[in-house]
Amino acid sequence: MTAKRTSESGLLLEVANVFKSFREGNDSPETPVLRNVSLLMHVAETAALVGPSGSGKSTLLNLIGTLDKADKGVIKLDGQDLTRLSEKELAQVRSRDIGLIFQLHHLLPQCTVWENVLVPTLALPPGNSVKGGAHTSAPEQPELRAKRLLERVGLLNRLTHRPGQLSGGERQRVAVVRALINSPKLLLADEPTGALDARSAENLADLLLELNREEKVAVLLVTHAPELAARMGTVYQIQDGTVSLQ
Amino acid sequence: MNSWRLILQSLRYHAKSHIGVLLGATLATAIITGALAVGDSVRYSLQKMALSRIGIIENALYNPERFFRTKLASDLASELGVKTSAIILLPGTATAQRADGTGGDVRVNRVQVIGIESDFWELNANPMTPPSIRGESVALNERLAAALSIKIGDDVLLRVNKPSLLSRDAPLSTIEDATVTLRAPVGAILKEEQFGRFSLEANQTPPFNAFIAREALQKLIGMENRANALLTGVTRNAPSSVPGTQTSASANATSALWKHWDFTDSGLDVRKVPNQNLVELRTNRVFLDPPLGEAAIKAMPDAKGTLTYFVNELRVGQKATPYSTVAAMDGGIVPSGMKDDEILVNEWFAQDVGAKVGDQVALKYWLVGPMRKLEEHSSTFKIRGILPLAGVANDPTLMPDIPGLSDKKNCREWEPGVPVDLNKLRDKDQAYWDIYRGTPKAFITLRAGQNIWKNRFGNLTSVRYPARGNDGEQKVRACLRQALNPASQGLFFQPVRERALTASSESLDFGQLFLGFSFFLILAALLLTALLFAFGVEQRASEIGTLLALGFSSRRILAFLLMEGALIAILAALAGVALASLYARMVVGGLTSIWSGAVSNSSLEYHANSQTLIYGGLAGFLMALFAIYLAARRQTKASARELMASGSESAARLFSASRSSTRLLPGLLTALVTGVLALVLGIATPFLGVSDNHEAESGIFFGVGALALIAGISICRVLLSAGERRKGGALTMKSLAERNAFRRVGRSLGVISLLASGSFLVIAIGANRHDPGENATRRSSGTGGFALYAESSLPVYQDLNAPEGRDTYALDDTIITGAKVVSLRVREGDEASCLNLNRAQTPRLLGAPEKELADRGAFTFMQTQGTTTGNPWNLLKLQDSDGAIPVIGDTNAVTWSLGKKLGDTLDYADDRGVLHKLRIVGILAGSILQGGLILSESHFTRLFPGDSGYRVFLIDAPPERAKAIGAELTRKLSDVGMAVTPATDRLSAFQTVENAYLSIFAILGGLGLLLGSLGLGIVVLRNVYERAGELALLRAVGFRSSDLQTLVFREHALLLSMGLIVGTLAALIAVLPSLLSPGANIPYLSLSVTIGAVFLSGFLFAYLAARFALNAPLLNALRHE
């Protein structure tokens, strides 16, 4: 389904009054992590989530990325209430509308660079095709898009290499291309530069911002690095389970 | 990029971790397919033995008592266009001098003495040069030659039953010269492929065969140009049919036989009655068989039957005429209005005793009861008239040809089969004999005669027909040829080929048997497969989480994993099928060596059908795939977030069922309930009255043991759960090990349950042995309380309990006193016992005096059908409304050999080829009567009137003199090939087979347990992997590598010990009855070795796994945590 759902105001993501707690074991008490969290993001906006360790940044990112479920509250992506969707529908949302970048890249070790970036195309629901951009319905051949994006990130000469043969920065760039292959509307990155050296981290940050402009994809990233956070359009501070604009 | 590429890439990348999965699945497939191939091998071997036994013979006509012209063979060969051979087949014994030079003899009983001509060897499937048997030399088969330790050129003494025209059980038959002997040199020793295995019975054990020139045997037994068996070779289009019935080929053969059959083939004669316009049908067997007599009467109108009997005396008042014949007639001399209590006498008799019309004549005559027990009876008639001794009243042809009587010129030379006091004969009697021969001196109605003289051999001695016209005799002959079916005289063909092939194809399914025996091995292999696959997938948790995060549904990921697994399973199936041949060959090798008791020492050869290999491979593939599915399914249930965040124990916790396994109450309740039940049942068992029924007692104790097993496992669960909750206490390496073992209650309990269940089954089944000597003197035991069991090769006609019988065999009264013999009749057939792997088609039948068994309360019945007063043996007296004849069988004979159950019927042809239904009305617990079905003697003699004498004997004897009594019977009845064994020995022989099966199960089950202990090693590896960070921390704080190895080893050794101890203890309870029986022959050594091996291998695998896993650089785990 490729319905253009962006509201007239360009609102892409709406997180409203979300609560989330965790329990370690059957006999352990519940630990609240997110308390009444709300935030908004617009199309092609960039935002950073900052806060001390254990404050719930990654938890919030996982809820938005449909990798976990909120205890209470509403999360809407492009007008669609994610909290009401089934597991199957959430998987479809992840494949079609959300791109995920992890600190540890999580590339498939058995696949080459080329194969890794194309893996998400296999998860697209039937009837959906790879688009030429986040807000266009014009289809693009997956291989062409992959080639274009890999060229964009400077990895066209590493197509047949496996993750083990790449540097940390190169792996993370592959992860970025993989996250963008299905032209998602929202790119979520959890500590994308956490495992990189300073130079690679800066390069990655540049790349994310460039891709944000070129692909018109919204970027929400979690980071400990203040300099990276400062480069995002909006910075949210998360502390004691609540979110506030910095 | 497509899904297949992803799957193949994953398979290639993770190939190393899949090797174990491949091996496990290969092993499972190899065992499954191999077991099925064992079944193929046994069936193939049995079929080969069957074909070796019958060559190209398709049908066989065999009647031990009926001798027909040998010319019938060539007549049928021309008619049917097949090879034929007429042979003589007689039971006998063979004796030779001992090869050790001690001067004694060695005797072999139950020998088949076969009189053959050259055409016989043409029926062998293998082309062969006929052996050199000239004159009176004999050829023995290998088995007989080996048993006699004899070689070519040595002499052998053969003793066979001399056929009698008249059954030796019949009145007027003689038992003098019942056997004849022949001493002859051995001219050849025949291998199996030289038709040495020839037999018409579907038994896997080769017979003892002695082949002799037919002509020589005919001369020996006085049956020139005669044979009693006719064999026909295969026809081109031989359709299959229901066993026990005639195929169309055998029906064709029987029809052809009728076409070429002559009266003389059935001992019949059709001739003109001198001086009367009559044609008479008579027999050289004295009495016309009842079906033959009925058919003869119906054949033509005005047919009149006659029954002429030899009476001891005819008395009127104080005067009597000895030894005369009296004719009972329908018409002729006897007027139609004559009453059944009236008699006509001839004038000679009337003069002799001074009789007149109206006087009472008393007839005294012998009737023969069972065991030739002669009883003198008397009947009285009123003289209606006195006939002149002329015309139709002077008819010596009315007397049948009585052996020992009719052919004697002088009546003082009479030797009929009944006692005759020749001193009573007077000169006038001789004078009568000289002139009138056997002319009857009196005449009664046929009805009256049949009433007093009828017996199972017949109630007519002749049938007479009016001879109309010049060709009257020819017309009668022609009519009788049409009307008299040779089948009704026991001359009919049986489809021996079809039966042989059915017997082998329906034999005990060794494929299924070995699948059962290999159950643990297969289960262990599949468990390994699943464990290793799960282990491999757990290590890919982050990969699975990534795919979930990328939008793949968990179902799709499961499908990817299954496809990987399927590819592994396909490879494993192919490899497994290739290895299956090796496994099957090993098993077949075992069955022909250490486990030969399971197949009665038969030689087997490996053979597998391609279909079996395909099915086995498919089954292995599907089972491996299922195991992989179960393992993979659990791995895809966690969320992407958890999977990607996992790395060690948290991952495993994600995949394990986090149930409320730590709750104590369920375990306590289960332990209490099952423990109490076990205790109650165990205490109550002696009072349930099953001490004489080993099967029932074993079943109850097995149940008690199973309950004890569940109680034991539940107690372990309680201990684990309680241990998990325990806080405080001194912290030592030992307590740390225990704490760790108790952490994962579910997984630990799984290990304990598997080992406990496995060891329980292996021991409980492997040690469940029968003691044949247990309670052997009790009537309810498998021996029936009899001390001795005996079989003779040739019939015994007399009652061995009576003085006359004992005198006949010169049995020493001082030795034999106290012995009581129950004699049973035998109809030879297929051995229906665990000693014969073939499915018995025509089982051996025993005709028993049911009253004797009932009075003794002999044997124990497991099941009975129908109601009767007193003992269930009395069920044999009844006959169902549908005409089915009741039979009783041993449980092993009925269930395994015949494949039947209580209430089932089987068709059985009697002496005349008429099919009767035998219905199983009682099943005996394991007994010495295994081998055939038992029916009442009265039903037996009705179905098989020609089977005379007794051949199986159950002997009561005082225990202290049983051996001496057995030796006396063996020695004095050696001429009839008597073999006497202690009843417990016979029972042991049957139990050898059962015990061999139990040994096989114990060994294969033990191998399965060994493999299961390898699984323990994998569990150790997995546990260490999951706890890498924790163990790394312990290293970081100063624990040495060896300390950690000891810690891990101790945790798992505790689980191993708990499992094996619980299983072993429960098993010991289950087999308590066997343990307490001194003669139970429990394989303590092999069971101890099995369990010991499992203990040691479990410890070894746990130790090696701990060492291997902890040698890896664990500190890396700290960095990645």
CSV table of C-alpha atoms in Angstrom, one decimal, chain B residues 222-430:
chain,number,residue,atom,x,y,z
B,222,GLY,CA,4.4,-103.7,0.5
B,223,MET,CA,3.0,-101.0,-1.7
B,224,GLU,CA,4.4,-101.8,-5.1
B,225,ASN,CA,3.6,-99.3,-7.9
B,226,ARG,CA,2.0,-97.1,-5.3
B,227,ALA,CA,2.7,-93.7,-3.8
B,228,ASN,CA,1.1,-91.4,-1.2
B,229,ALA,CA,2.2,-88.0,-2.5
B,230,LEU,CA,2.0,-86.4,-5.9
B,231,LEU,CA,3.8,-83.2,-6.7
B,232,THR,CA,3.1,-80.9,-9.6
B,233,GLY,CA,5.4,-78.2,-10.9
B,234,VAL,CA,4.4,-74.6,-11.6
B,235,THR,CA,2.0,-73.7,-14.3
B,236,ARG,CA,2.4,-70.7,-16.4
B,237,ASN,CA,-0.6,-68.7,-15.2
B,238,ALA,CA,-0.9,-69.4,-11.5
B,239,PRO,CA,-3.1,-66.8,-9.8
B,240,SER,CA,-2.7,-66.2,-6.1
B,241,SER,CA,-5.5,-66.9,-3.7
B,242,VAL,CA,-6.6,-67.0,-0.1
B,243,PRO,CA,-4.4,-69.3,2.0
B,244,GLY,CA,-6.0,-72.5,3.1
B,245,THR,CA,-8.3,-72.6,0.1
B,246,GLN,CA,-7.6,-74.1,-3.2
B,247,THR,CA,-6.2,-71.8,-5.8
B,248,SER,CA,-7.5,-72.2,-9.3
B,249,ALA,CA,-4.2,-74.0,-10.1
B,250,SER,CA,-4.8,-76.5,-7.4
B,251,ALA,CA,-8.4,-76.8,-8.3
B,252,ASN,CA,-7.3,-77.5,-11.9
B,253,ALA,CA,-5.0,-80.2,-10.6
B,254,THR,CA,-7.7,-81.7,-8.5
B,255,SER,CA,-10.1,-81.8,-11.5
B,256,ALA,CA,-7.4,-83.4,-13.6
B,257,LEU,CA,-6.9,-85.9,-10.9
B,258,TRP,CA,-10.6,-86.8,-10.9
B,259,LYS,CA,-10.4,-87.3,-14.6
B,260,HIS,CA,-7.5,-89.8,-14.4
B,261,TRP,CA,-8.4,-91.3,-11.1
B,262,ASP,CA,-9.2,-95.0,-10.9
B,263,PHE,CA,-11.2,-96.8,-8.2
B,264,THR,CA,-8.0,-98.7,-7.2
B,265,ASP,CA,-6.4,-95.3,-6.4
B,266,SER,CA,-8.7,-95.2,-3.4
B,267,GLY,CA,-8.6,-98.9,-2.6
B,268,LEU,CA,-12.0,-99.4,-4.2
B,269,ASP,CA,-13.3,-102.2,-6.3
B,270,VAL,CA,-16.4,-102.4,-8.5
B,271,ARG,CA,-17.3,-105.9,-9.5
B,272,LYS,CA,-20.2,-108.1,-10.3
B,273,VAL,CA,-21.7,-110.1,-7.5
B,274,PRO,CA,-21.6,-113.8,-8.6
B,275,ASN,CA,-24.9,-115.4,-9.3
B,276,GLN,CA,-26.8,-112.2,-8.7
B,277,ASN,CA,-27.7,-109.4,-11.0
B,278,LEU,CA,-25.9,-106.9,-8.9
B,279,VAL,CA,-22.7,-104.8,-9.1
B,280,GLU,CA,-21.0,-104.1,-5.9
B,281,LEU,CA,-18.7,-101.3,-4.7
B,282,ARG,CA,-16.4,-102.4,-1.9
B,283,THR,CA,-13.1,-101.3,-0.4
B,284,ASN,CA,-9.9,-102.9,0.8
B,285,ARG,CA,-10.1,-100.7,3.9
B,286,VAL,CA,-13.1,-102.7,5.2
B,287,PHE,CA,-15.3,-99.7,5.8
B,288,LEU,CA,-16.3,-97.2,3.1
B,289,ASP,CA,-15.5,-93.7,4.3
B,290,PRO,CA,-18.7,-91.9,5.4
B,291,PRO,CA,-18.6,-89.3,2.6
B,292,LEU,CA,-17.8,-92.0,0.1
B,293,GLY,CA,-20.6,-94.2,1.4
B,294,GLU,CA,-23.1,-91.3,1.2
B,295,ALA,CA,-22.0,-90.4,-2.3
B,296,ALA,CA,-22.2,-94.1,-3.4
B,297,ILE,CA,-25.8,-94.4,-2.1
B,298,LYS,CA,-26.8,-91.2,-3.9
B,299,ALA,CA,-25.0,-92.1,-7.1
B,300,MET,CA,-27.7,-94.4,-8.5
B,301,PRO,CA,-31.3,-95.2,-7.7
B,302,ASP,CA,-31.9,-98.6,-6.0
B,303,ALA,CA,-28.5,-98.5,-4.4
B,304,LYS,CA,-28.4,-100.6,-1.3
B,305,GLY,CA,-25.8,-100.4,1.5
B,306,THR,CA,-24.5,-103.2,3.6
B,307,LEU,CA,-22.5,-103.3,6.8
B,308,THR,CA,-21.0,-106.7,7.6
B,309,TYR,CA,-19.4,-107.1,11.0
B,310,PHE,CA,-17.2,-109.8,12.6
B,311,VAL,CA,-18.9,-110.9,15.8
B,312,ASN,CA,-17.4,-112.9,18.7
B,313,GLU,CA,-20.4,-115.1,19.1
B,314,LEU,CA,-24.0,-115.7,18.3
B,315,ARG,CA,-25.8,-117.1,21.3
B,316,VAL,CA,-29.2,-118.6,21.8
B,317,GLY,CA,-29.7,-119.6,25.4
B,318,GLN,CA,-26.8,-121.9,26.5
B,319,LYS,CA,-25.5,-122.5,23.0
B,320,ALA,CA,-23.4,-120.3,20.9
B,321,THR,CA,-21.6,-120.2,17.6
B,322,PRO,CA,-18.2,-118.5,17.7
B,323,TYR,CA,-16.6,-116.0,15.4
B,324,SER,CA,-19.1,-115.4,12.6
B,325,THR,CA,-20.1,-112.5,10.3
B,326,VAL,CA,-23.4,-110.8,10.5
B,327,ALA,CA,-24.7,-108.6,7.7
B,328,ALA,CA,-26.8,-105.5,8.2
B,329,MET,CA,-28.6,-104.9,5.0
B,330,ASP,CA,-31.0,-102.5,3.4
B,331,GLY,CA,-33.2,-104.7,1.2
B,332,GLY,CA,-32.0,-107.9,-0.5
B,333,ILE,CA,-32.4,-110.7,2.0
B,334,VAL,CA,-33.8,-108.3,4.6
B,335,PRO,CA,-37.4,-107.7,3.8
B,336,SER,CA,-38.7,-104.2,4.0
B,337,GLY,CA,-41.0,-104.7,6.9
B,338,MET,CA,-38.4,-106.3,9.2
B,339,LYS,CA,-37.9,-104.5,12.5
B,340,ASP,CA,-34.7,-103.3,13.9
B,341,ASP,CA,-34.8,-105.7,16.8
B,342,GLU,CA,-35.4,-108.7,14.5
B,343,ILE,CA,-32.9,-111.0,13.0
B,344,LEU,CA,-32.8,-113.6,10.2
B,345,VAL,CA,-30.5,-116.5,10.7
B,346,ASN,CA,-29.4,-119.2,8.3
B,347,GLU,CA,-30.2,-122.8,8.8
B,348,TRP,CA,-26.7,-123.8,9.6
B,349,PHE,CA,-26.7,-121.6,12.6
B,350,ALA,CA,-30.2,-122.5,13.6
B,351,GLN,CA,-29.2,-126.1,13.6
B,352,ASP,CA,-25.9,-125.4,15.4
B,353,VAL,CA,-27.6,-123.8,18.4
B,354,GLY,CA,-31.1,-125.3,18.1
B,355,ALA,CA,-32.7,-122.0,17.4
B,356,LYS,CA,-36.3,-121.5,16.2
B,357,VAL,CA,-38.3,-118.5,15.1
B,358,GLY,CA,-39.1,-116.2,18.1
B,359,ASP,CA,-35.9,-117.1,20.0
B,360,GLN,CA,-33.6,-114.3,21.2
B,361,VAL,CA,-30.2,-114.2,19.7
B,362,ALA,CA,-27.5,-112.4,21.6
B,363,LEU,CA,-24.6,-110.9,19.5
B,364,LYS,CA,-21.3,-110.3,21.2
B,365,TYR,CA,-18.8,-108.1,19.4
B,366,TRP,CA,-15.8,-105.8,19.9
B,367,LEU,CA,-16.0,-102.1,19.7
B,368,VAL,CA,-12.7,-100.1,19.7
B,369,GLY,CA,-12.5,-97.0,21.9
B,370,PRO,CA,-9.7,-94.5,22.2
B,371,MET,CA,-6.2,-96.0,22.4
B,372,ARG,CA,-7.5,-99.2,20.9
B,373,LYS,CA,-9.3,-100.0,24.1
B,374,LEU,CA,-11.5,-102.9,23.2
B,375,GLU,CA,-14.8,-103.2,24.8
B,376,GLU,CA,-17.1,-106.2,24.2
B,377,HIS,CA,-20.7,-105.3,23.7
B,378,SER,CA,-23.8,-107.3,23.3
B,379,SER,CA,-27.1,-106.8,21.4
B,380,THR,CA,-30.1,-109.0,21.3
B,381,PHE,CA,-32.5,-109.7,18.5
B,382,LYS,CA,-35.6,-111.8,18.0
B,383,ILE,CA,-35.4,-114.5,15.3
B,384,ARG,CA,-37.9,-113.5,12.6
B,385,GLY,CA,-37.0,-116.3,10.2
B,386,ILE,CA,-34.6,-119.0,9.3
B,387,LEU,CA,-33.1,-118.9,5.8
B,388,PRO,CA,-31.9,-121.8,3.8
B,389,LEU,CA,-28.2,-121.6,3.1
B,390,ALA,CA,-28.7,-121.1,-0.6
B,391,GLY,CA,-29.3,-118.5,-3.2
B,392,VAL,CA,-28.8,-114.9,-2.0
B,393,ALA,CA,-28.3,-116.2,1.6
B,394,ASN,CA,-25.2,-118.0,0.4
B,395,ASP,CA,-23.1,-115.0,-0.4
B,396,PRO,CA,-19.5,-115.0,0.8
B,397,THR,CA,-18.9,-111.7,-1.0
B,398,LEU,CA,-20.9,-109.9,1.7
B,399,MET,CA,-17.9,-110.3,4.0
B,400,PRO,CA,-15.4,-107.4,3.4
B,401,ASP,CA,-11.7,-108.1,2.9
B,402,ILE,CA,-10.6,-108.1,6.5
B,403,PRO,CA,-6.8,-108.2,6.9
B,404,GLY,CA,-5.7,-111.3,8.7
B,405,LEU,CA,-9.0,-113.0,8.1
B,406,SER,CA,-10.2,-113.1,4.6
B,407,ASP,CA,-7.0,-114.4,3.1
B,408,LYS,CA,-6.6,-117.3,5.5
B,409,LYS,CA,-7.4,-120.8,4.3
B,410,ASN,CA,-7.6,-122.2,7.8
B,411,CYS,CA,-9.6,-120.3,10.3
B,412,ARG,CA,-7.1,-121.4,13.0
B,413,GLU,CA,-4.7,-119.2,11.2
B,414,TRP,CA,-6.9,-116.1,11.7
B,415,GLU,CA,-5.0,-113.0,12.9
B,416,PRO,CA,-7.6,-110.2,12.9
B,417,GLY,CA,-6.8,-107.1,14.9
B,418,VAL,CA,-9.0,-108.1,17.7
B,419,PRO,CA,-8.4,-110.9,20.2
B,420,VAL,CA,-9.6,-114.3,19.0
B,421,ASP,CA,-9.7,-117.4,21.1
B,422,LEU,CA,-8.9,-120.0,18.4
B,423,ASN,CA,-9.7,-122.8,20.9
B,424,LYS,CA,-13.3,-121.9,20.6
B,425,LEU,CA,-13.3,-122.9,16.9
B,426,ARG,CA,-14.7,-126.3,16.2
B,427,ASP,CA,-14.3,-128.6,13.3
B,428,LYS,CA,-17.7,-127.7,12.0
B,429,ASP,CA,-16.6,-124.0,12.0
B,430,GLN,CA,-13.7,-125.0,9.9
